[in-house]
mmCIF file of C-alpha atoms in Angstrom:
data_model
loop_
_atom_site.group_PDB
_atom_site.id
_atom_site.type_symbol
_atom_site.label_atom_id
_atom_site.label_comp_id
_atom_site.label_asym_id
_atom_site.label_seq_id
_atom_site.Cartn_x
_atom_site.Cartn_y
_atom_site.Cartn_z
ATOM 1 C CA UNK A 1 42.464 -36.273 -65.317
ATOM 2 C CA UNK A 2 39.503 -38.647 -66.244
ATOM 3 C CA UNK A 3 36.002 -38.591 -65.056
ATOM 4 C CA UNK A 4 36.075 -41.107 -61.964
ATOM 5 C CA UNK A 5 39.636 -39.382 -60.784
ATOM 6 C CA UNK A 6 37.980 -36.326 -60.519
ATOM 7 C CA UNK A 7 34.696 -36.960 -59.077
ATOM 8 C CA UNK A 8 36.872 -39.145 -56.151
ATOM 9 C CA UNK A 9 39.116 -36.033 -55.444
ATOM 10 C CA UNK A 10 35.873 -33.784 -55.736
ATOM 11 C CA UNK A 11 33.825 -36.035 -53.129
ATOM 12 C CA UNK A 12 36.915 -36.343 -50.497
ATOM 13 C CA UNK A 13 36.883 -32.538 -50.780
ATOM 14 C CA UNK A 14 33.073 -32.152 -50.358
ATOM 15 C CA UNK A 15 33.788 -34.476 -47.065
ATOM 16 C CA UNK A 16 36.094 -32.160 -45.630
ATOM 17 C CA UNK A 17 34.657 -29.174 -46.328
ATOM 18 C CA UNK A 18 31.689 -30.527 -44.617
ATOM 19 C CA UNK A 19 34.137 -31.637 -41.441
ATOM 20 C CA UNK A 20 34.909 -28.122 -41.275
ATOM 21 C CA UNK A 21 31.432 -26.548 -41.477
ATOM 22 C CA UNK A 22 30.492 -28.663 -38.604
ATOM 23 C CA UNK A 23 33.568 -27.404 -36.930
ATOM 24 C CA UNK A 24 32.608 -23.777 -37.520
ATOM 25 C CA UNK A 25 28.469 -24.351 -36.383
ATOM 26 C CA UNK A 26 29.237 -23.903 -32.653
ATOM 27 C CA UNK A 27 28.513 -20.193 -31.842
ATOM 28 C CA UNK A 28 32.382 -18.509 -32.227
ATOM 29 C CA UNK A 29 30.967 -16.529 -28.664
ATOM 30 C CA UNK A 30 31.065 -20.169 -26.847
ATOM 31 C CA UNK A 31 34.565 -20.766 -28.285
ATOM 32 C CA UNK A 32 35.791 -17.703 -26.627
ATOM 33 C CA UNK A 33 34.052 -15.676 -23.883
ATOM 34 C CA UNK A 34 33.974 -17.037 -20.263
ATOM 35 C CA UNK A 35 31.282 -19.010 -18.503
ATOM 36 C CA UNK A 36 29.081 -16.257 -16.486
ATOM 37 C CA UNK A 37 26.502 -17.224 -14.168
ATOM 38 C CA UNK A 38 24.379 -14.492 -12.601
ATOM 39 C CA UNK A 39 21.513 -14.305 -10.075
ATOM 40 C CA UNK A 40 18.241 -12.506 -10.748
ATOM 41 C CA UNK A 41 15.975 -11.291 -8.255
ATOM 42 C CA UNK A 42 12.549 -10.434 -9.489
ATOM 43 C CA UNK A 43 9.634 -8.437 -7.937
ATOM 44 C CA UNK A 44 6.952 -10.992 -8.859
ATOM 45 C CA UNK A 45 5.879 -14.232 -7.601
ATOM 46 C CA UNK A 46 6.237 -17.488 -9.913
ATOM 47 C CA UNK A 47 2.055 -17.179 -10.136
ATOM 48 C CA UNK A 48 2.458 -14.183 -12.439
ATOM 49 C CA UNK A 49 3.800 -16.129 -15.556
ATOM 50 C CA UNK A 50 3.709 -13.247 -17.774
ATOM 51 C CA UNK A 51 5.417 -10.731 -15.693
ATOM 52 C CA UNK A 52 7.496 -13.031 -13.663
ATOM 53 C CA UNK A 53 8.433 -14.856 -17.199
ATOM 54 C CA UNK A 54 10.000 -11.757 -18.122
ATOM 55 C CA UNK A 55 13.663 -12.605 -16.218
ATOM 56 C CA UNK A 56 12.640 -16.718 -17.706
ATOM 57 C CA UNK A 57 12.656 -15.478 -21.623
ATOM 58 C CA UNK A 58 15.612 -13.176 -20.642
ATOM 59 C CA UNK A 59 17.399 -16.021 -19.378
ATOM 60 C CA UNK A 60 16.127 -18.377 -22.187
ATOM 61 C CA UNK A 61 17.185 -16.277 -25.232
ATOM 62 C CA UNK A 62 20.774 -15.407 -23.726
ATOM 63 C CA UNK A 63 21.890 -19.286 -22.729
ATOM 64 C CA UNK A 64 20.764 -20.037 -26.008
ATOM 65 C CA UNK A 65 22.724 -16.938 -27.816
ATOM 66 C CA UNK A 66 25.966 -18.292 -25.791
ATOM 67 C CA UNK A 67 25.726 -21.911 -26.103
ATOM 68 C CA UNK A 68 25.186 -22.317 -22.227
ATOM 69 C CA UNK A 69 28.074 -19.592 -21.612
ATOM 70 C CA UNK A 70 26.070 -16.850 -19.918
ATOM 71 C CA UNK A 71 23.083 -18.200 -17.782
ATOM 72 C CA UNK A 72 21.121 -16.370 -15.411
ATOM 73 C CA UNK A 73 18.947 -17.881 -12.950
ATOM 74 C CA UNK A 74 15.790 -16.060 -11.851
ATOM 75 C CA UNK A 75 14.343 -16.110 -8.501
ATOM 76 C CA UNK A 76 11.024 -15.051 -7.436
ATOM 77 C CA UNK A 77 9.937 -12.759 -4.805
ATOM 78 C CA UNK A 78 10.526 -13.539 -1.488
ATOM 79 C CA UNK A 79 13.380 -16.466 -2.583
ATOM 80 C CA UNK A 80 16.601 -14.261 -2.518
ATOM 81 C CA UNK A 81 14.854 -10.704 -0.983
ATOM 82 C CA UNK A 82 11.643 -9.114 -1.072
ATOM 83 C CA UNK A 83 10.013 -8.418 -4.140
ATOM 84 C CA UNK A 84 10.442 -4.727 -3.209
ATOM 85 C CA UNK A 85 14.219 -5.037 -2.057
ATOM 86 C CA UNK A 86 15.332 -6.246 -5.788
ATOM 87 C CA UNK A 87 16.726 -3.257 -6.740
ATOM 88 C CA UNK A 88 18.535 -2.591 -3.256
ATOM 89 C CA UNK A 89 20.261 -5.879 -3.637
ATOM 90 C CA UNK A 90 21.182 -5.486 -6.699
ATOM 91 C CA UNK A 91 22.999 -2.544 -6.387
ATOM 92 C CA UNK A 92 24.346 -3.544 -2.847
ATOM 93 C CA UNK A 93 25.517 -6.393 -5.159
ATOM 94 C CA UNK A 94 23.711 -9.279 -3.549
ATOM 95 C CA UNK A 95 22.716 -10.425 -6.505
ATOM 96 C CA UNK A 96 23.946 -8.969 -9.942
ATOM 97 C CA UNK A 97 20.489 -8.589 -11.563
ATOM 98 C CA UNK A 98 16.916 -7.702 -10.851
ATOM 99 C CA UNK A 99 13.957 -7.707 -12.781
ATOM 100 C CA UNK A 100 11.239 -5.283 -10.943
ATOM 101 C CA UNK A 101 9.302 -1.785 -11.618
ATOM 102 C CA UNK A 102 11.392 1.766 -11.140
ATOM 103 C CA UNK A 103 8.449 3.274 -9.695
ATOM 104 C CA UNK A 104 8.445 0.781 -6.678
ATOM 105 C CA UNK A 105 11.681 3.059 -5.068
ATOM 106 C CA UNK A 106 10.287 6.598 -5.997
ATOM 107 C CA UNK A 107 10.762 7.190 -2.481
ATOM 108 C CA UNK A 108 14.652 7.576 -2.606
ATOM 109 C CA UNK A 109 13.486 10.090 -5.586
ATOM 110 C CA UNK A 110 10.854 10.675 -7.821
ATOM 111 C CA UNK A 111 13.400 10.525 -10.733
ATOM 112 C CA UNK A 112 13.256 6.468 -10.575
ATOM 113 C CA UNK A 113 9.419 6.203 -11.639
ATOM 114 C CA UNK A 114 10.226 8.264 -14.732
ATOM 115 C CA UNK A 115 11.834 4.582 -15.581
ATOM 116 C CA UNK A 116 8.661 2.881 -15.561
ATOM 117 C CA UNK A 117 5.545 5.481 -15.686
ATOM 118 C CA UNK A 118 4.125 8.287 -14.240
ATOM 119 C CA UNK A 119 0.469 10.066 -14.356
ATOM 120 C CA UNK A 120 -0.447 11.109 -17.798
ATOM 121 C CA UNK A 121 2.336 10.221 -19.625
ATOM 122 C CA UNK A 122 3.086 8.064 -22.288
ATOM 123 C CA UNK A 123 1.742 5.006 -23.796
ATOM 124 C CA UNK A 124 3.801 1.606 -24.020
ATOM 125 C CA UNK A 125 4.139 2.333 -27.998
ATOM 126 C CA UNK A 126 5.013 5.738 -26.848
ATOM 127 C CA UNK A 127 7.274 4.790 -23.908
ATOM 128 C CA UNK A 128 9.029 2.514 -26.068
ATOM 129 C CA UNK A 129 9.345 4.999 -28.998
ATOM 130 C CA UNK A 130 10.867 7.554 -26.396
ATOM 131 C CA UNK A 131 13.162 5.223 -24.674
ATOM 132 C CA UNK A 132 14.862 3.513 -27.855
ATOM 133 C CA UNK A 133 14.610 6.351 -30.424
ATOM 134 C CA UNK A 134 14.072 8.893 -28.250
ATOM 135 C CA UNK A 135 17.290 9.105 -26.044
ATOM 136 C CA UNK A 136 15.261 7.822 -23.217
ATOM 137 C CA UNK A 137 17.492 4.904 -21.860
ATOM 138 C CA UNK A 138 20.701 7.420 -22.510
ATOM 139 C CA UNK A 139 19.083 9.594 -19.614
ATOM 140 C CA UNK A 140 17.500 6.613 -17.409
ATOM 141 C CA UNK A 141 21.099 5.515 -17.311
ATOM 142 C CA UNK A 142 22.233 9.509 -16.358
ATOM 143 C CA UNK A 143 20.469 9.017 -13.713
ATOM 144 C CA UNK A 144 20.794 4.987 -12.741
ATOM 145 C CA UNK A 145 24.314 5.123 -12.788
ATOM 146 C CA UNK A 146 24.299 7.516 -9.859
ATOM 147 C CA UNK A 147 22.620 4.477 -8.045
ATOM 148 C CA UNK A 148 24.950 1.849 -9.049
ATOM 149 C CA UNK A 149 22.862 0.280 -11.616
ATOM 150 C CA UNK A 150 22.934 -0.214 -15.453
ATOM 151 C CA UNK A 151 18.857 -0.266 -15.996
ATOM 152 C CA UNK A 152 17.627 -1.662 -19.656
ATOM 153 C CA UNK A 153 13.949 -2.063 -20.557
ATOM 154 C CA UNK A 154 12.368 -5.649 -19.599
ATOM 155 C CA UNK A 155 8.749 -5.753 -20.358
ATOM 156 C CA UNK A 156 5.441 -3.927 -20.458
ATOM 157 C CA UNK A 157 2.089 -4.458 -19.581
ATOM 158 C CA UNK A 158 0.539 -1.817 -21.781
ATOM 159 C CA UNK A 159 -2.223 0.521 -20.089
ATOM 160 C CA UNK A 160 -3.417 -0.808 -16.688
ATOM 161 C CA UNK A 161 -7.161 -1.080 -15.008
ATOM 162 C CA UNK A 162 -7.733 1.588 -12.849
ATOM 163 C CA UNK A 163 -8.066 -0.989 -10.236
ATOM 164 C CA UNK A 164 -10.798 -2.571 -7.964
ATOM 165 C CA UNK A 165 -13.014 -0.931 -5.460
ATOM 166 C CA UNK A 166 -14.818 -1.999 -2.528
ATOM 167 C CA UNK A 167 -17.473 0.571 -3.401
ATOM 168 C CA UNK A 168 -18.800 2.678 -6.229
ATOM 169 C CA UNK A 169 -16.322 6.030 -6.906
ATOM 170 C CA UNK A 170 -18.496 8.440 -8.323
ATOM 171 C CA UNK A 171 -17.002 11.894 -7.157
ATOM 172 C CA UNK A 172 -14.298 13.456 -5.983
ATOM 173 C CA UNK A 173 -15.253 13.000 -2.431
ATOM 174 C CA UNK A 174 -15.621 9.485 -2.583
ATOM 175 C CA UNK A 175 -11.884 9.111 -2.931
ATOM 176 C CA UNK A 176 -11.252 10.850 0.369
ATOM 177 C CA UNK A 177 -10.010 9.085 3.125
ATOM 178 C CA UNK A 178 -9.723 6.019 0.557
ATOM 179 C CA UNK A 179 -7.325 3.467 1.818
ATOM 180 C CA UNK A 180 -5.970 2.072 -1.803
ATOM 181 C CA UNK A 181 -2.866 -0.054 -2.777
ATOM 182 C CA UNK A 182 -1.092 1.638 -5.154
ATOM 183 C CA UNK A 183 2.107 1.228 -6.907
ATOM 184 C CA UNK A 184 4.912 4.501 -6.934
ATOM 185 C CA UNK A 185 4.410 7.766 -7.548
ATOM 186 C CA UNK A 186 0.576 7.840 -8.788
ATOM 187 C CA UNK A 187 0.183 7.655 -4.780
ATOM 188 C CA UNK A 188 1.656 11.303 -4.497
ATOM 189 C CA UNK A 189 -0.717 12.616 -7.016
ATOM 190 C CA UNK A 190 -4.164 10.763 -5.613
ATOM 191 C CA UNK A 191 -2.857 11.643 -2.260
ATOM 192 C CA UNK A 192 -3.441 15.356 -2.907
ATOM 193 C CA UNK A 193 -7.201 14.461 -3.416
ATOM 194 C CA UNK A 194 -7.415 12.667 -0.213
ATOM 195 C CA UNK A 195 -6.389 9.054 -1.232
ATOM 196 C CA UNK A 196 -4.204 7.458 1.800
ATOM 197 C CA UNK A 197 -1.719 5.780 -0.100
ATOM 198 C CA UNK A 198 -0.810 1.930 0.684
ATOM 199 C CA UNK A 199 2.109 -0.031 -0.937
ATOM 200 C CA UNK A 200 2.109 -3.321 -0.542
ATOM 201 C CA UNK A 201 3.716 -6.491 -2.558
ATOM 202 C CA UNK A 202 1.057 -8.692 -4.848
ATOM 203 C CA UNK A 203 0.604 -11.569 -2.826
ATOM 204 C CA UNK A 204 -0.459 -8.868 0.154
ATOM 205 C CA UNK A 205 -3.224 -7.672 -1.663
ATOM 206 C CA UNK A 206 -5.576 -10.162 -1.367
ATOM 207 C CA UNK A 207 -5.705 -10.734 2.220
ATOM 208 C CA UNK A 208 -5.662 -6.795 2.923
ATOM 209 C CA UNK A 209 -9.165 -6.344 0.355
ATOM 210 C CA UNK A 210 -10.764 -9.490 2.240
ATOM 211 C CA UNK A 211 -10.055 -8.110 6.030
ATOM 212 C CA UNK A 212 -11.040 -4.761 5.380
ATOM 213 C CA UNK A 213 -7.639 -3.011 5.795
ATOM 214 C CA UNK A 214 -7.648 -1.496 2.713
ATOM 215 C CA UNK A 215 -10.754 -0.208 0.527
ATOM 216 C CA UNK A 216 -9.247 -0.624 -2.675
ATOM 217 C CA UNK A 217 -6.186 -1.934 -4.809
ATOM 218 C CA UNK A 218 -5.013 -1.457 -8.289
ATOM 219 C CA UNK A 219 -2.626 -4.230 -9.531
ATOM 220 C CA UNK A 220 -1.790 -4.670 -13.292
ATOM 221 C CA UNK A 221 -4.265 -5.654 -15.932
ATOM 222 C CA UNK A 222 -7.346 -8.394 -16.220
ATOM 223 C CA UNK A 223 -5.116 -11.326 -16.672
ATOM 224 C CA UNK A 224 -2.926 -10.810 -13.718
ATOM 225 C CA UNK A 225 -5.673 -9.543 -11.570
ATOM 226 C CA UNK A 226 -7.838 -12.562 -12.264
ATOM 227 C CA UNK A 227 -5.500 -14.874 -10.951
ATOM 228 C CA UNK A 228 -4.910 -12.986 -7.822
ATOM 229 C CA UNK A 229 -8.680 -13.324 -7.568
ATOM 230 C CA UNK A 230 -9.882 -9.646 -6.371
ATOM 231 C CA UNK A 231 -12.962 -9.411 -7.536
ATOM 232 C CA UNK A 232 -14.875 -11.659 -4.807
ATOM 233 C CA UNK A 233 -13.836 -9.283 -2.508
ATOM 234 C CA UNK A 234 -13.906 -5.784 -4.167
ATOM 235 C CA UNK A 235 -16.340 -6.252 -6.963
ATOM 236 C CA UNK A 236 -16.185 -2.393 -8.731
ATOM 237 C CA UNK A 237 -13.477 -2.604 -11.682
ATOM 238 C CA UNK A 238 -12.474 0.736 -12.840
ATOM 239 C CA UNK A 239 -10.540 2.082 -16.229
ATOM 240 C CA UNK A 240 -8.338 3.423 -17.407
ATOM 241 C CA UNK A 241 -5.239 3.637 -14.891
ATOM 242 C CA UNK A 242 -4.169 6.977 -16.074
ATOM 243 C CA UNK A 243 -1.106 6.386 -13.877
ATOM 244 C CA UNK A 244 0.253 3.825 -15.679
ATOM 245 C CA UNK A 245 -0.612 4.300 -19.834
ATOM 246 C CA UNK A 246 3.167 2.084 -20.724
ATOM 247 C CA UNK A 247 4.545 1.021 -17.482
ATOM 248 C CA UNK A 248 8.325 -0.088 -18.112
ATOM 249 C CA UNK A 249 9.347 -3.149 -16.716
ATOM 250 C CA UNK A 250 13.259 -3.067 -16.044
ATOM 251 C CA UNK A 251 16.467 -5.300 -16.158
ATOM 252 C CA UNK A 252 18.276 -3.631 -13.343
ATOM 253 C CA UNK A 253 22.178 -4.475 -13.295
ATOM 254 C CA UNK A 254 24.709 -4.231 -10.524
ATOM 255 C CA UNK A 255 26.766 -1.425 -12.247
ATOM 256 C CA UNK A 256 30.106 -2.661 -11.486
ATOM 257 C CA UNK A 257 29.241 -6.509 -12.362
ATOM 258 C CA UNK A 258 27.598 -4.744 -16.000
ATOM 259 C CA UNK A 259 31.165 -2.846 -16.390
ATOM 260 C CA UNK A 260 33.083 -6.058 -16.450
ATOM 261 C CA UNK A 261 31.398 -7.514 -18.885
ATOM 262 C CA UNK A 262 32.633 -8.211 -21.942
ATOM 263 C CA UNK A 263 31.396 -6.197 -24.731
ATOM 264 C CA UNK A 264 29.936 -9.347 -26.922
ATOM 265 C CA UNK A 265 27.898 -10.128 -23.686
ATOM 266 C CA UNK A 266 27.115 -6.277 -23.103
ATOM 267 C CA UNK A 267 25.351 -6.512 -26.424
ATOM 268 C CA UNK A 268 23.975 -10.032 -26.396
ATOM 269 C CA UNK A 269 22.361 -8.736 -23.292
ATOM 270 C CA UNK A 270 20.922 -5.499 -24.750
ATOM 271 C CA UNK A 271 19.212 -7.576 -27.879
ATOM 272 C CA UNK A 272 17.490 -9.872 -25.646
ATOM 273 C CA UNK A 273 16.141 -7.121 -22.936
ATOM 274 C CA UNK A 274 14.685 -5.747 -25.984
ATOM 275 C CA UNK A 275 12.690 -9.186 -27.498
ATOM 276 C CA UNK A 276 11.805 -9.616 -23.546
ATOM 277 C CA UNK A 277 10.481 -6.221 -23.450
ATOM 278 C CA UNK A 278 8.534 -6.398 -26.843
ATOM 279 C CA UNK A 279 7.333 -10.095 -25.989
ATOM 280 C CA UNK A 280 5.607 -9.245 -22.603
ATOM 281 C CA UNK A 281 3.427 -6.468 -23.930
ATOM 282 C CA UNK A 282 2.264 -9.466 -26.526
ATOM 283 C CA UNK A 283 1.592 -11.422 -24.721
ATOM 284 C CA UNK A 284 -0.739 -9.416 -22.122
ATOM 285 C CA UNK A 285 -2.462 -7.842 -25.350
ATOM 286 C CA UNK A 286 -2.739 -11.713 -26.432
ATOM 287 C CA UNK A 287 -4.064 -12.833 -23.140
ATOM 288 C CA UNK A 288 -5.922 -9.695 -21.440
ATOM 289 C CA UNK A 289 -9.312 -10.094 -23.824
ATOM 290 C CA UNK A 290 -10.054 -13.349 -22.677
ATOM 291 C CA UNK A 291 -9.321 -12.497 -19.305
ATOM 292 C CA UNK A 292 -11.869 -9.612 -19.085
ATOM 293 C CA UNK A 293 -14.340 -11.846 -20.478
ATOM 294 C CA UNK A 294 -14.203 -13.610 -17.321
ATOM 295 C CA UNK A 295 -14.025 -11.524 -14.866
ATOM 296 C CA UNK A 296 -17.277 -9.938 -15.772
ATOM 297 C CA UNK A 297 -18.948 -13.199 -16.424
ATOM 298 C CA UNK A 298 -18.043 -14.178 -12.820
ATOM 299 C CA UNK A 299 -19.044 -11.132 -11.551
ATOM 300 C CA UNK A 300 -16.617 -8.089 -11.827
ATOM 301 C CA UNK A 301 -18.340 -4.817 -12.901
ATOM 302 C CA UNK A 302 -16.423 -2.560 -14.563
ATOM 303 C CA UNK A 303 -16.748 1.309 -14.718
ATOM 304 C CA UNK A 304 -15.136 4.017 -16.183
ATOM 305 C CA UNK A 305 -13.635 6.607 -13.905
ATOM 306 C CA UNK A 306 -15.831 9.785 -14.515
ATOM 307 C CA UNK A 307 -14.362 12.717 -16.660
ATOM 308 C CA UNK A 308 -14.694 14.860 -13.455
ATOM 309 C CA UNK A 309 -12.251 12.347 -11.553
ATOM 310 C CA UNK A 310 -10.183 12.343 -14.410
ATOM 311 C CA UNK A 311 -9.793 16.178 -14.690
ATOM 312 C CA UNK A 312 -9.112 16.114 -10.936
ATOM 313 C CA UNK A 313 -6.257 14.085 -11.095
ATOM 314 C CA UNK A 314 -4.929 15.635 -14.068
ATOM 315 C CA UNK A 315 -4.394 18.714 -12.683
ATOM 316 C CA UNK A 316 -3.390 17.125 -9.435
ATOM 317 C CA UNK A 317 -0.558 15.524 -11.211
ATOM 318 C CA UNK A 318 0.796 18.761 -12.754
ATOM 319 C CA UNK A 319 0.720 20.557 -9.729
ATOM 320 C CA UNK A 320 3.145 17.643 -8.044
ATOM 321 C CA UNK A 321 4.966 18.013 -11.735
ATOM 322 C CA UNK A 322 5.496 21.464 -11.327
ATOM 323 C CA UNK A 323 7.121 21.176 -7.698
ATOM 324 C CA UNK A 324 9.631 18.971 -8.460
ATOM 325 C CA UNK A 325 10.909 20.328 -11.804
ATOM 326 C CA UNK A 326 10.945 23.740 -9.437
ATOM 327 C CA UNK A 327 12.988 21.037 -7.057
ATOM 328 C CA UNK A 328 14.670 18.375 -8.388
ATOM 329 C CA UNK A 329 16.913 18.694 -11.791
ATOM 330 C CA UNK A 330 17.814 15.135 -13.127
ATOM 331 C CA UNK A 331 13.595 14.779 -12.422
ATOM 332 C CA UNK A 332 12.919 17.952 -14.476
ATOM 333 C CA UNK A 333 15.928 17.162 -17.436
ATOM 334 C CA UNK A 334 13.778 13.619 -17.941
ATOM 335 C CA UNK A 335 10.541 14.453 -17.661
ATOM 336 C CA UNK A 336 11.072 17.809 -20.195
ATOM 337 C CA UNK A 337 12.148 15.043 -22.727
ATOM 338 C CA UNK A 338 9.185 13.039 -21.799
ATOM 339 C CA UNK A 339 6.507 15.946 -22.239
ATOM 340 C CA UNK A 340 8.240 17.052 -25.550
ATOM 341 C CA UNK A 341 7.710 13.332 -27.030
ATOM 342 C CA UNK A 342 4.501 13.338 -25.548
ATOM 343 C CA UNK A 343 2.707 16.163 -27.430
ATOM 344 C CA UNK A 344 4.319 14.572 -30.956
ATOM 345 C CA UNK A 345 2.829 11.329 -29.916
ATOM 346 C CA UNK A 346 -0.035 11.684 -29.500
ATOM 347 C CA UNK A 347 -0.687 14.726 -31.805
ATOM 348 C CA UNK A 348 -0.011 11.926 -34.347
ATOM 349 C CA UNK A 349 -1.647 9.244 -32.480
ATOM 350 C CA UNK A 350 -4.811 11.053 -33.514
ATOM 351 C CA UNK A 351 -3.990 10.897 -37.246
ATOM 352 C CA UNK A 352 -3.836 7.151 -37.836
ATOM 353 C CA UNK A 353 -4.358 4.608 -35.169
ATOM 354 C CA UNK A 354 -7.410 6.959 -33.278
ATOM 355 C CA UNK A 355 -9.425 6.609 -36.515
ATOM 356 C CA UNK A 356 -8.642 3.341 -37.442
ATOM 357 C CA UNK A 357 -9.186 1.606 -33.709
ATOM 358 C CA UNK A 358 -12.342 3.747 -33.357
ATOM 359 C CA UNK A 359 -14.191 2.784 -36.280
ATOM 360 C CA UNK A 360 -12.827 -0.329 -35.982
ATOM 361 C CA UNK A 361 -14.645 -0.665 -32.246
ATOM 362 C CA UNK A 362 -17.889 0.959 -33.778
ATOM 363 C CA UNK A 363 -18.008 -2.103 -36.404
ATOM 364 C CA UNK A 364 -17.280 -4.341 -32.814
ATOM 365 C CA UNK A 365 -20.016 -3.142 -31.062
ATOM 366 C CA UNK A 366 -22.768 -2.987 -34.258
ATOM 367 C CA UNK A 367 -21.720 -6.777 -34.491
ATOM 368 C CA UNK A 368 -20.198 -6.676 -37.366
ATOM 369 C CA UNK A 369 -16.958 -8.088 -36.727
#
C-alpha cells in the first residue's frame, strides 16, 4: 500500500469513527429509561431563593443527568397545598414529591423531627456525618417507610438565630407566658419553661410580630430573615438557636411512586439530593455574613441568649428526651444513635476546628484579618 492509499483509508476511518462517537454522546440513560414527570410540593415560598431553590437545583441537576427524561416541577407553598401539608400530600400521593422540614409534623410523632433537628443535637457537619456515614438515613427510612414515604436529605441551613424578640429576654421568667413562633419539637422543650408555642407558615410571621399576636418568632438564619423583614417590628436578635445546630432539609417521596422507579433513576436521584443538600448549606454560609451586616446596620440588635437560659433549656430538653425514650421506641432506637455520634463529634470537634476557628476569630476581632 503506498502513502496517499493509506492516509485516504486512514481519514475515511477517522470520519466514521467520529460518526459513531457522536452517536454514542447522548446519555445511554435517555436512550433507554422512560420519560418521568413528577410534581414537587415545597414548604417555602418562591421569596426564599435559597431554601425554596433547593427542589429548583434538584430538578436542575436530574433533567440534565437524563437528557430531559426525568423532570420534576417544583411548586411553592400555597400553589399545590400548604406549605405545611407537603408531606401529607405526598404520601396521600397528591403529588409524588415534597421538599419541606421533618420537624414541621412532630405532632403525628416526635420520631419525624429526629429527620431534621432537635434541641442540642448535632451540627450540619455533624448531622451530615451521622446521616451518610453514620447509618442515619438507613433508620430515617425505618421509620419513614411506616408513613409511606422514601425521605433523602435536601438541604441545610447550618445553625439558626435564636430568633427575634419584641423585648429584651434576660431570665428565665421573661420567657413565661411568651407567645413565640416556633418550628417542631423545640416548642415542647421551651414550653416546659413557660413559652406558649405558635406554629405558623413564613409568610404568617410578619403580620402576626406587627399586630401584636405573637411576641416573638424564630425563622431560619440572617439572610432569610432579612428578607422577611422582622426586625422593624421585633428589633432584639438572639443566638444561637440551640434547637436547630444542622437542621435537615428533606426530599420526601411518595413511597409507592419511589418503589417503581427504576433503579438508574433511584440512584440518579440519590446523587443529586446529596449536591442539593451540600449546595444549600453553601450557599447560606456564602450569603449569611453579608446579611448580618445589614441587619444590624439597619437596626437589628443582636444578643446572646444568657448561659442561665441556656442551661434551662438544656435540661428542659433532656427531661422531654427522657420521656419519650421511656415512651416511644423507633424515637429512642434514633435518637441513641444520634447521642452516641454526638459525644464523638464533638469530643473531636474540640481537637481541630475549635482551635483553629477560635484563634482564627481572635485575629478577626484584633483587626488583623
Amino acid at each position: 500500500m503506498d502513502r496517499r492509499s493509506f492516509m485516504t483509508k486512514a481519514g475515511a476511518a477517522g470520519v466514521g469513527a467520529a460518526a459513531a462517537a457522536t452517536t454514542l454522546a447522548a446519555p445511554a440513560i435517555a436512550q433507554t429509561l422512560p420519560k418521568i414527570t413528577w410534581r414537587c410540593a415545597s414548604s417555602f415560598p418562591k421569596s426564599l431563593e435559597t431554601i425554596y431553590g433547593g427542589a429548583v437545583v434538584l430538578a436542575k441537576y436530574l433533567k440534565e443527568a437524563t437528557d430531559g427524561n426525568f423532570t420534576i416541577q417544583p411548586f411553592a407553598a400555597g400553589e399545590i397545598v400548604p406549605g405545611l401539608q407537603a408531606a401529607d400530600a405526598t404520601a396521600a400521593g397528591t403529588v409524588e414529591l415534597c421538599h419541606t422540614v421533618a420537624y414541621y409534623y412532630w405532632g403525628k410523632d416526635p420520631t419525624w423531627a429526629l429527620g431534621a433537628a432537635v434541641p442540642f443535637a448535632l451540627n450540619a457537619r455533624g448531622m451530615n456525618a451521622w446521616q451518610y456515614h453514620g447509618g442515619g438515613i438507613d433508620l430515617m427510612n425505618e421509620f419513614f417507610n411506616t408513613q409511606g414515604l422514601q425521605v433523602y436529605p435536601g438541604g441545610n441551613t447550618g445553625v439558626q438565630m435564636g430568633g427575634w424578640f419584641r423585648k429584651e429576654i434576660k431570665t428565665i421568667e421573661d420567657l413565661k407566658g411568651l407567645k413565640m413562633r416556633v418550628g417542631g419539637f423545640a416548642g415542647k422543650v421551651l414550653e416546659t419553661l413557660g413559652v406558649v408555642p405558635q406554629q405558623l407558615p413564613g409568610g404568617d410571621i410578619y403580620p402576626a410580630l406587627e399586630k401584636g399576636t405573637i411576641d416573638a418568632a424564630e425563622w431560619v438564619g440572617p439572610f432569610d430573615d432579612e428578607k422577611l423583614g422582622f426586625q422593624k417590628v421585633a428589633p432584639y436578635y438572639y443566638y444561637p438557636g440551640w434547637w436547630e445546630g444542622g437542621p435537615t432539609v428533606s426530599f420526601m417521596v411518595n413511597k409507592s411512586k419511589w418503589d417503581s422507579l427504576p433503579p438508574a433513576y433511584q440512584s440518579l436521584f440519590r446523587t443529586a439530593a446529596q449536591a442539593t443538600d451540600a449546595d444549600m448549606l453553601q450557599k447560606y454560609d456564602y450569603l449569611n455574613p453579608g446579611a448580618i451586616k445589614r441587619l444590624v446596620a439597619g437596626g437589628a440588635q443582636l444578643r446572646p441568649f444568657s448561659p442561665e437560659i441556656l442551661s434551662a433549656c438544656f435540661a428542659a430538653a433532656n427531661t422531654v428526651y427522657a420521656e419519650l425514650e421511656a415512651s416511644n421506641a423507633p424515637f429512642k432506637k434514633i435518637w441513641d444513635s444520634i447521642k452516641a455520634f454526638r459525644n464523638e463529634h464533638f469530643l473531636y470537634s474540640q481537637v481541630a476546628e475549635y482551635t483553629f476557628d477560635t484563634f482564627m476569630m481572635v485575629q478577626q476581632r484584633n483587626g488583623k484579618l
